[in-house]
Amino acid sequence: MRKFLLVLAAYLVLSGTAGASEAAPAGYVALTFDDGPSGEITEALLDGLNARDAKATFFLCGYRMEQYPSALPRYIAEGHEVGVHSTVHTDLTRLSPAEVHRDMKETAQQIFLTTGVRPTLMRPPGGAWDGTVQAEAAAEGMSLILWSVDPRDWAVTDADTVLQAMAGCAGDGDVILMHDLSESSVEAALRLVDRMQAEGYRFVTVSELAARAETALEPGQVFRRFPPPA
């Protein structure tokens, strides 16, 4: 009898029947962070996300990985996603095709060697892209991920200002651009998670958001948000 009940419970969980009385999520959002890692600031952000069971996507710079390696093992172990940002935050549209290729390849390889994960996402610095950037990203098997919400957290040091810029427009399917470079950005991000989780939202990685939207992340293609399927 006990074995039957265990099997039945497993079936209910897999079929979605168990917990059916729980309210459906109000929506799904992807928090993304550029320009890191940043030592203790990133560590504090990861602590806060972990405590809230919120996932994020981090677009990493090669030189920052060399300066602050301590966070690298945590990204994957704690369920986050990592992607390429560049080696030294260069405007890729100003480089030759060979230079863009080298920049993407070297940063992707650095991420692979330090995390064991080969990145499939990249975000060009400043969101600047052209045909060359697309072609080289496609050659490396990476999609270009931009954003739909930008609170410009890099330009201010006031968490309230950053929070209000996000909270007023972030919704289901949005990709939020942030930077784990300052304490105010970390505070604003975690306060946003608290506010939106209280409203029923869930914070997931970019790839999880795309899968939920039934969107294939094709290499070389550009994505800004992932609206829910009709």
Short mmCIF file of N, CA and C in Angstrom, two decimals, residues 24-151:
data_model
loop_
_atom_site.label_atom_id
_atom_site.label_comp_id
_atom_site.label_asym_id
_atom_site.label_seq_id
_atom_site.Cartn_x
_atom_site.Cartn_y
_atom_site.Cartn_z
N ALA A 24 -1.59 30.08 -10.03
CA ALA A 24 -0.65 30.09 -11.14
C ALA A 24 0.21 31.35 -11.07
N PRO A 25 1.47 31.29 -11.52
CA PRO A 25 2.33 32.47 -11.51
C PRO A 25 1.71 33.62 -12.31
N ALA A 26 1.93 34.83 -11.84
CA ALA A 26 1.46 36.00 -12.57
C ALA A 26 2.26 36.21 -13.84
N GLY A 27 3.47 35.68 -13.87
CA GLY A 27 4.31 35.83 -15.05
C GLY A 27 5.74 35.43 -14.72
N TYR A 28 6.59 35.49 -15.75
CA TYR A 28 7.99 35.11 -15.61
C TYR A 28 8.86 36.24 -16.15
N VAL A 29 9.96 36.49 -15.46
CA VAL A 29 10.86 37.59 -15.80
C VAL A 29 12.30 37.08 -15.74
N ALA A 30 13.16 37.64 -16.60
CA ALA A 30 14.58 37.30 -16.58
C ALA A 30 15.40 38.52 -16.15
N LEU A 31 16.05 38.41 -15.01
CA LEU A 31 17.03 39.41 -14.59
C LEU A 31 18.37 39.06 -15.23
N THR A 32 19.01 40.05 -15.83
CA THR A 32 20.33 39.82 -16.42
C THR A 32 21.31 40.86 -15.89
N PHE A 33 22.55 40.44 -15.72
CA PHE A 33 23.58 41.32 -15.16
C PHE A 33 24.80 41.31 -16.07
N ASP A 34 25.23 42.51 -16.48
CA ASP A 34 26.39 42.68 -17.36
C ASP A 34 27.62 43.12 -16.56
N ASP A 35 28.78 42.92 -17.19
CA ASP A 35 30.05 43.52 -16.79
C ASP A 35 30.74 42.85 -15.61
N GLY A 36 30.18 41.80 -15.06
CA GLY A 36 30.79 41.16 -13.90
C GLY A 36 31.75 40.06 -14.30
N PRO A 37 32.22 39.33 -13.29
CA PRO A 37 31.87 39.44 -11.86
C PRO A 37 32.58 40.60 -11.17
N SER A 38 32.09 40.90 -9.94
CA SER A 38 32.61 42.05 -9.21
C SER A 38 32.90 41.74 -7.75
N GLY A 39 33.51 40.61 -7.50
CA GLY A 39 33.96 40.29 -6.15
C GLY A 39 32.83 40.24 -5.14
N GLU A 40 32.99 40.98 -4.03
CA GLU A 40 32.02 40.94 -2.93
C GLU A 40 30.64 41.41 -3.36
N ILE A 41 30.57 42.31 -4.32
CA ILE A 41 29.27 42.79 -4.79
C ILE A 41 28.49 41.65 -5.45
N THR A 42 29.16 40.91 -6.32
CA THR A 42 28.51 39.77 -6.96
C THR A 42 28.18 38.69 -5.94
N GLU A 43 29.07 38.46 -5.00
CA GLU A 43 28.81 37.45 -3.97
C GLU A 43 27.56 37.82 -3.17
N ALA A 44 27.39 39.10 -2.83
CA ALA A 44 26.21 39.55 -2.09
C ALA A 44 24.95 39.37 -2.93
N LEU A 45 25.05 39.64 -4.22
CA LEU A 45 23.91 39.45 -5.12
C LEU A 45 23.53 37.98 -5.18
N LEU A 46 24.52 37.11 -5.33
CA LEU A 46 24.24 35.68 -5.39
C LEU A 46 23.62 35.18 -4.08
N ASP A 47 24.10 35.70 -2.96
CA ASP A 47 23.51 35.32 -1.67
C ASP A 47 22.03 35.70 -1.64
N GLY A 48 21.73 36.92 -2.09
CA GLY A 48 20.35 37.39 -2.06
C GLY A 48 19.44 36.63 -3.01
N LEU A 49 19.94 36.32 -4.20
CA LEU A 49 19.13 35.55 -5.16
C LEU A 49 18.88 34.15 -4.63
N ASN A 50 19.92 33.55 -4.05
CA ASN A 50 19.79 32.20 -3.54
C ASN A 50 18.75 32.14 -2.41
N ALA A 51 18.77 33.14 -1.53
CA ALA A 51 17.82 33.18 -0.42
C ALA A 51 16.38 33.33 -0.91
N ARG A 52 16.21 33.90 -2.10
CA ARG A 52 14.87 34.13 -2.65
C ARG A 52 14.48 33.10 -3.70
N ASP A 53 15.34 32.14 -3.96
CA ASP A 53 15.10 31.13 -4.98
C ASP A 53 14.80 31.80 -6.33
N ALA A 54 15.59 32.82 -6.64
CA ALA A 54 15.46 33.55 -7.91
C ALA A 54 16.69 33.25 -8.76
N LYS A 55 16.47 33.01 -10.05
CA LYS A 55 17.57 32.72 -10.97
C LYS A 55 17.82 33.93 -11.86
N ALA A 56 19.05 34.03 -12.35
CA ALA A 56 19.43 35.16 -13.20
C ALA A 56 20.41 34.69 -14.27
N THR A 57 20.67 35.57 -15.22
CA THR A 57 21.64 35.30 -16.27
C THR A 57 22.73 36.37 -16.21
N PHE A 58 23.99 35.93 -16.22
CA PHE A 58 25.13 36.83 -16.07
C PHE A 58 25.96 36.82 -17.35
N PHE A 59 26.15 38.01 -17.94
CA PHE A 59 26.98 38.17 -19.13
C PHE A 59 28.35 38.69 -18.67
N LEU A 60 29.36 37.86 -18.85
CA LEU A 60 30.65 38.07 -18.19
C LEU A 60 31.72 38.66 -19.11
N CYS A 61 32.59 39.45 -18.52
CA CYS A 61 33.75 40.00 -19.22
C CYS A 61 34.99 39.20 -18.85
N GLY A 62 35.85 38.96 -19.83
CA GLY A 62 37.04 38.17 -19.60
C GLY A 62 37.96 38.75 -18.55
N TYR A 63 38.22 40.06 -18.61
CA TYR A 63 39.16 40.64 -17.66
C TYR A 63 38.60 40.64 -16.25
N ARG A 64 37.25 40.71 -16.11
CA ARG A 64 36.63 40.68 -14.79
C ARG A 64 36.70 39.27 -14.19
N MET A 65 36.59 38.27 -15.05
CA MET A 65 36.72 36.90 -14.56
C MET A 65 38.11 36.65 -14.00
N GLU A 66 39.10 37.26 -14.62
CA GLU A 66 40.48 37.12 -14.13
C GLU A 66 40.67 37.84 -12.80
N GLN A 67 40.02 39.00 -12.65
CA GLN A 67 40.18 39.79 -11.43
C GLN A 67 39.40 39.20 -10.25
N TYR A 68 38.20 38.66 -10.54
CA TYR A 68 37.30 38.21 -9.47
C TYR A 68 36.77 36.80 -9.78
N PRO A 69 37.60 35.78 -9.60
CA PRO A 69 37.19 34.43 -9.97
C PRO A 69 36.30 33.73 -8.96
N SER A 70 36.13 34.28 -7.76
CA SER A 70 35.48 33.54 -6.68
C SER A 70 34.02 33.19 -6.97
N ALA A 71 33.33 34.04 -7.74
CA ALA A 71 31.90 33.80 -7.99
C ALA A 71 31.66 32.75 -9.06
N LEU A 72 32.65 32.45 -9.87
CA LEU A 72 32.44 31.61 -11.04
C LEU A 72 31.84 30.24 -10.73
N PRO A 73 32.34 29.53 -9.73
CA PRO A 73 31.74 28.21 -9.45
C PRO A 73 30.29 28.31 -8.99
N ARG A 74 29.92 29.45 -8.37
CA ARG A 74 28.57 29.57 -7.82
C ARG A 74 27.51 29.75 -8.89
N TYR A 75 27.85 30.41 -9.99
CA TYR A 75 26.84 30.66 -11.02
C TYR A 75 26.10 29.38 -11.39
N ILE A 76 26.85 28.38 -11.77
CA ILE A 76 26.24 27.15 -12.25
C ILE A 76 25.69 26.32 -11.10
N ALA A 77 26.45 26.24 -10.01
CA ALA A 77 26.01 25.42 -8.87
C ALA A 77 24.68 25.89 -8.31
N GLU A 78 24.39 27.19 -8.41
CA GLU A 78 23.17 27.74 -7.84
C GLU A 78 22.08 27.96 -8.87
N GLY A 79 22.26 27.39 -10.08
CA GLY A 79 21.18 27.38 -11.06
C GLY A 79 21.07 28.59 -11.95
N HIS A 80 22.11 29.43 -11.97
CA HIS A 80 22.08 30.60 -12.83
C HIS A 80 22.65 30.25 -14.22
N GLU A 81 22.62 31.23 -15.10
CA GLU A 81 23.09 31.03 -16.47
C GLU A 81 24.19 32.04 -16.75
N VAL A 82 25.18 31.65 -17.55
CA VAL A 82 26.28 32.55 -17.90
C VAL A 82 26.38 32.69 -19.41
N GLY A 83 26.78 33.89 -19.83
CA GLY A 83 26.95 34.15 -21.25
C GLY A 83 28.12 35.08 -21.48
N VAL A 84 28.46 35.28 -22.72
CA VAL A 84 29.60 36.11 -23.14
C VAL A 84 29.18 37.58 -23.20
N HIS A 85 30.05 38.45 -22.67
CA HIS A 85 29.85 39.90 -22.85
C HIS A 85 30.97 40.49 -23.70
N SER A 86 32.20 40.09 -23.47
CA SER A 86 33.38 40.46 -24.27
C SER A 86 34.60 40.28 -23.39
N THR A 87 35.76 40.48 -23.97
CA THR A 87 36.98 40.36 -23.16
C THR A 87 37.20 41.61 -22.31
N VAL A 88 37.12 42.81 -22.93
CA VAL A 88 37.38 44.05 -22.19
C VAL A 88 36.30 45.09 -22.45
N HIS A 89 35.06 44.66 -22.69
CA HIS A 89 33.92 45.56 -22.90
C HIS A 89 34.16 46.51 -24.07
N THR A 90 34.49 45.93 -25.19
CA THR A 90 34.75 46.70 -26.41
C THR A 90 33.50 46.76 -27.28
N ASP A 91 33.29 47.90 -27.95
CA ASP A 91 32.22 48.01 -28.95
C ASP A 91 32.59 47.10 -30.12
N LEU A 92 31.92 45.98 -30.24
CA LEU A 92 32.30 44.99 -31.24
C LEU A 92 32.06 45.48 -32.67
N THR A 93 31.19 46.45 -32.86
CA THR A 93 30.92 46.93 -34.21
C THR A 93 32.10 47.74 -34.77
N ARG A 94 33.05 48.08 -33.92
CA ARG A 94 34.23 48.83 -34.36
C ARG A 94 35.42 47.93 -34.66
N LEU A 95 35.22 46.63 -34.51
CA LEU A 95 36.31 45.68 -34.73
C LEU A 95 36.16 45.00 -36.09
N SER A 96 37.25 44.45 -36.58
CA SER A 96 37.23 43.68 -37.82
C SER A 96 36.57 42.33 -37.54
N PRO A 97 36.10 41.63 -38.58
CA PRO A 97 35.53 40.30 -38.36
C PRO A 97 36.47 39.36 -37.61
N ALA A 98 37.75 39.42 -37.91
CA ALA A 98 38.72 38.56 -37.22
C ALA A 98 38.82 38.92 -35.74
N GLU A 99 38.77 40.21 -35.44
CA GLU A 99 38.85 40.64 -34.04
C GLU A 99 37.59 40.26 -33.27
N VAL A 100 36.43 40.40 -33.90
CA VAL A 100 35.18 40.00 -33.25
C VAL A 100 35.21 38.50 -32.97
N HIS A 101 35.65 37.74 -33.96
CA HIS A 101 35.74 36.28 -33.80
C HIS A 101 36.64 35.91 -32.62
N ARG A 102 37.81 36.54 -32.55
CA ARG A 102 38.75 36.24 -31.48
C ARG A 102 38.18 36.63 -30.12
N ASP A 103 37.52 37.79 -30.05
CA ASP A 103 36.96 38.26 -28.79
C ASP A 103 35.91 37.29 -28.27
N MET A 104 34.97 36.91 -29.12
CA MET A 104 33.91 35.99 -28.70
C MET A 104 34.47 34.63 -28.32
N LYS A 105 35.35 34.12 -29.15
CA LYS A 105 35.88 32.78 -28.93
C LYS A 105 36.68 32.71 -27.63
N GLU A 106 37.53 33.72 -27.40
CA GLU A 106 38.36 33.71 -26.20
C GLU A 106 37.52 33.83 -24.93
N THR A 107 36.50 34.69 -24.96
CA THR A 107 35.66 34.85 -23.77
C THR A 107 34.84 33.59 -23.51
N ALA A 108 34.30 33.01 -24.58
CA ALA A 108 33.53 31.77 -24.43
C ALA A 108 34.41 30.65 -23.88
N GLN A 109 35.63 30.57 -24.37
CA GLN A 109 36.55 29.54 -23.89
C GLN A 109 36.91 29.76 -22.42
N GLN A 110 37.08 31.00 -22.05
CA GLN A 110 37.39 31.32 -20.65
C GLN A 110 36.25 30.91 -19.74
N ILE A 111 35.02 31.17 -20.16
CA ILE A 111 33.85 30.75 -19.38
C ILE A 111 33.81 29.23 -19.27
N PHE A 112 34.06 28.55 -20.37
CA PHE A 112 34.03 27.09 -20.36
C PHE A 112 35.08 26.51 -19.42
N LEU A 113 36.28 27.07 -19.46
CA LEU A 113 37.36 26.54 -18.63
C LEU A 113 37.14 26.79 -17.14
N THR A 114 36.40 27.87 -16.81
CA THR A 114 36.21 28.21 -15.40
C THR A 114 34.90 27.70 -14.82
N THR A 115 33.92 27.39 -15.67
CA THR A 115 32.63 26.93 -15.16
C THR A 115 32.26 25.54 -15.65
N GLY A 116 32.93 25.07 -16.71
CA GLY A 116 32.57 23.78 -17.28
C GLY A 116 31.37 23.84 -18.20
N VAL A 117 30.86 25.03 -18.45
CA VAL A 117 29.69 25.21 -19.31
C VAL A 117 30.09 26.01 -20.54
N ARG A 118 29.71 25.53 -21.70
CA ARG A 118 30.00 26.25 -22.93
C ARG A 118 28.82 27.20 -23.22
N PRO A 119 29.04 28.51 -23.20
CA PRO A 119 27.93 29.46 -23.32
C PRO A 119 27.27 29.43 -24.69
N THR A 120 25.96 29.61 -24.69
CA THR A 120 25.17 29.67 -25.92
C THR A 120 24.50 31.03 -26.09
N LEU A 121 24.76 31.94 -25.15
CA LEU A 121 24.19 33.28 -25.20
C LEU A 121 25.31 34.30 -25.13
N MET A 122 25.11 35.43 -25.81
CA MET A 122 26.06 36.53 -25.67
C MET A 122 25.30 37.84 -25.76
N ARG A 123 25.84 38.84 -25.09
CA ARG A 123 25.28 40.19 -25.16
C ARG A 123 26.39 41.14 -25.56
N PRO A 124 26.29 41.77 -26.70
CA PRO A 124 27.34 42.70 -27.11
C PRO A 124 27.35 43.92 -26.21
N PRO A 125 28.52 44.41 -25.83
CA PRO A 125 28.61 45.59 -24.98
C PRO A 125 27.84 46.77 -25.55
N GLY A 126 27.06 47.41 -24.70
CA GLY A 126 26.25 48.54 -25.13
C GLY A 126 25.09 48.16 -26.03
N GLY A 127 24.90 46.86 -26.23
CA GLY A 127 23.84 46.41 -27.13
C GLY A 127 24.14 46.70 -28.59
N ALA A 128 25.40 46.99 -28.90
CA ALA A 128 25.79 47.35 -30.27
C ALA A 128 26.08 46.08 -31.08
N TRP A 129 25.34 45.93 -32.17
CA TRP A 129 25.56 44.76 -33.02
C TRP A 129 25.33 45.13 -34.48
N ASP A 130 25.91 44.33 -35.35
CA ASP A 130 25.73 44.50 -36.79
C ASP A 130 25.81 43.12 -37.43
N GLY A 131 25.89 43.09 -38.75
CA GLY A 131 25.92 41.82 -39.44
C GLY A 131 27.13 40.97 -39.07
N THR A 132 28.27 41.62 -38.87
CA THR A 132 29.48 40.88 -38.49
C THR A 132 29.31 40.23 -37.12
N VAL A 133 28.78 40.99 -36.16
CA VAL A 133 28.56 40.45 -34.82
C VAL A 133 27.59 39.27 -34.89
N GLN A 134 26.52 39.41 -35.68
CA GLN A 134 25.57 38.31 -35.83
C GLN A 134 26.24 37.07 -36.42
N ALA A 135 27.01 37.29 -37.48
CA ALA A 135 27.64 36.16 -38.16
C ALA A 135 28.63 35.43 -37.25
N GLU A 136 29.42 36.18 -36.50
CA GLU A 136 30.39 35.55 -35.61
C GLU A 136 29.72 34.86 -34.44
N ALA A 137 28.63 35.45 -33.94
CA ALA A 137 27.88 34.79 -32.87
C ALA A 137 27.29 33.47 -33.38
N ALA A 138 26.77 33.49 -34.60
CA ALA A 138 26.21 32.27 -35.18
C ALA A 138 27.30 31.21 -35.33
N ALA A 139 28.48 31.63 -35.75
CA ALA A 139 29.58 30.69 -35.92
C ALA A 139 30.01 30.05 -34.61
N GLU A 140 29.83 30.80 -33.51
CA GLU A 140 30.18 30.28 -32.18
C GLU A 140 29.00 29.59 -31.50
N GLY A 141 27.86 29.52 -32.19
CA GLY A 141 26.69 28.85 -31.63
C GLY A 141 25.99 29.64 -30.55
N MET A 142 26.03 30.98 -30.65
CA MET A 142 25.45 31.82 -29.60
C MET A 142 24.38 32.75 -30.15
N SER A 143 23.30 32.92 -29.38
CA SER A 143 22.26 33.89 -29.70
C SER A 143 22.63 35.24 -29.09
N LEU A 144 22.12 36.32 -29.69
CA LEU A 144 22.34 37.67 -29.17
C LEU A 144 21.15 38.05 -28.29
N ILE A 145 21.41 38.32 -27.00
CA ILE A 145 20.35 38.65 -26.06
C ILE A 145 20.46 40.13 -25.68
N LEU A 146 19.47 40.91 -26.08
CA LEU A 146 19.42 42.32 -25.68
C LEU A 146 18.48 42.43 -24.47
N TRP A 147 17.59 43.40 -24.45
CA TRP A 147 16.74 43.58 -23.26
C TRP A 147 15.50 44.39 -23.64
N SER A 148 14.51 44.35 -22.75
CA SER A 148 13.28 45.13 -22.95
C SER A 148 13.06 46.14 -21.83
N VAL A 149 13.82 46.03 -20.73
CA VAL A 149 13.72 46.98 -19.62
C VAL A 149 15.13 47.40 -19.22
N ASP A 150 15.38 48.71 -19.22
CA ASP A 150 16.72 49.23 -18.88
C ASP A 150 16.58 50.35 -17.87
N PRO A 151 16.84 50.08 -16.58
CA PRO A 151 16.73 51.13 -15.56
C PRO A 151 17.95 52.03 -15.46
#
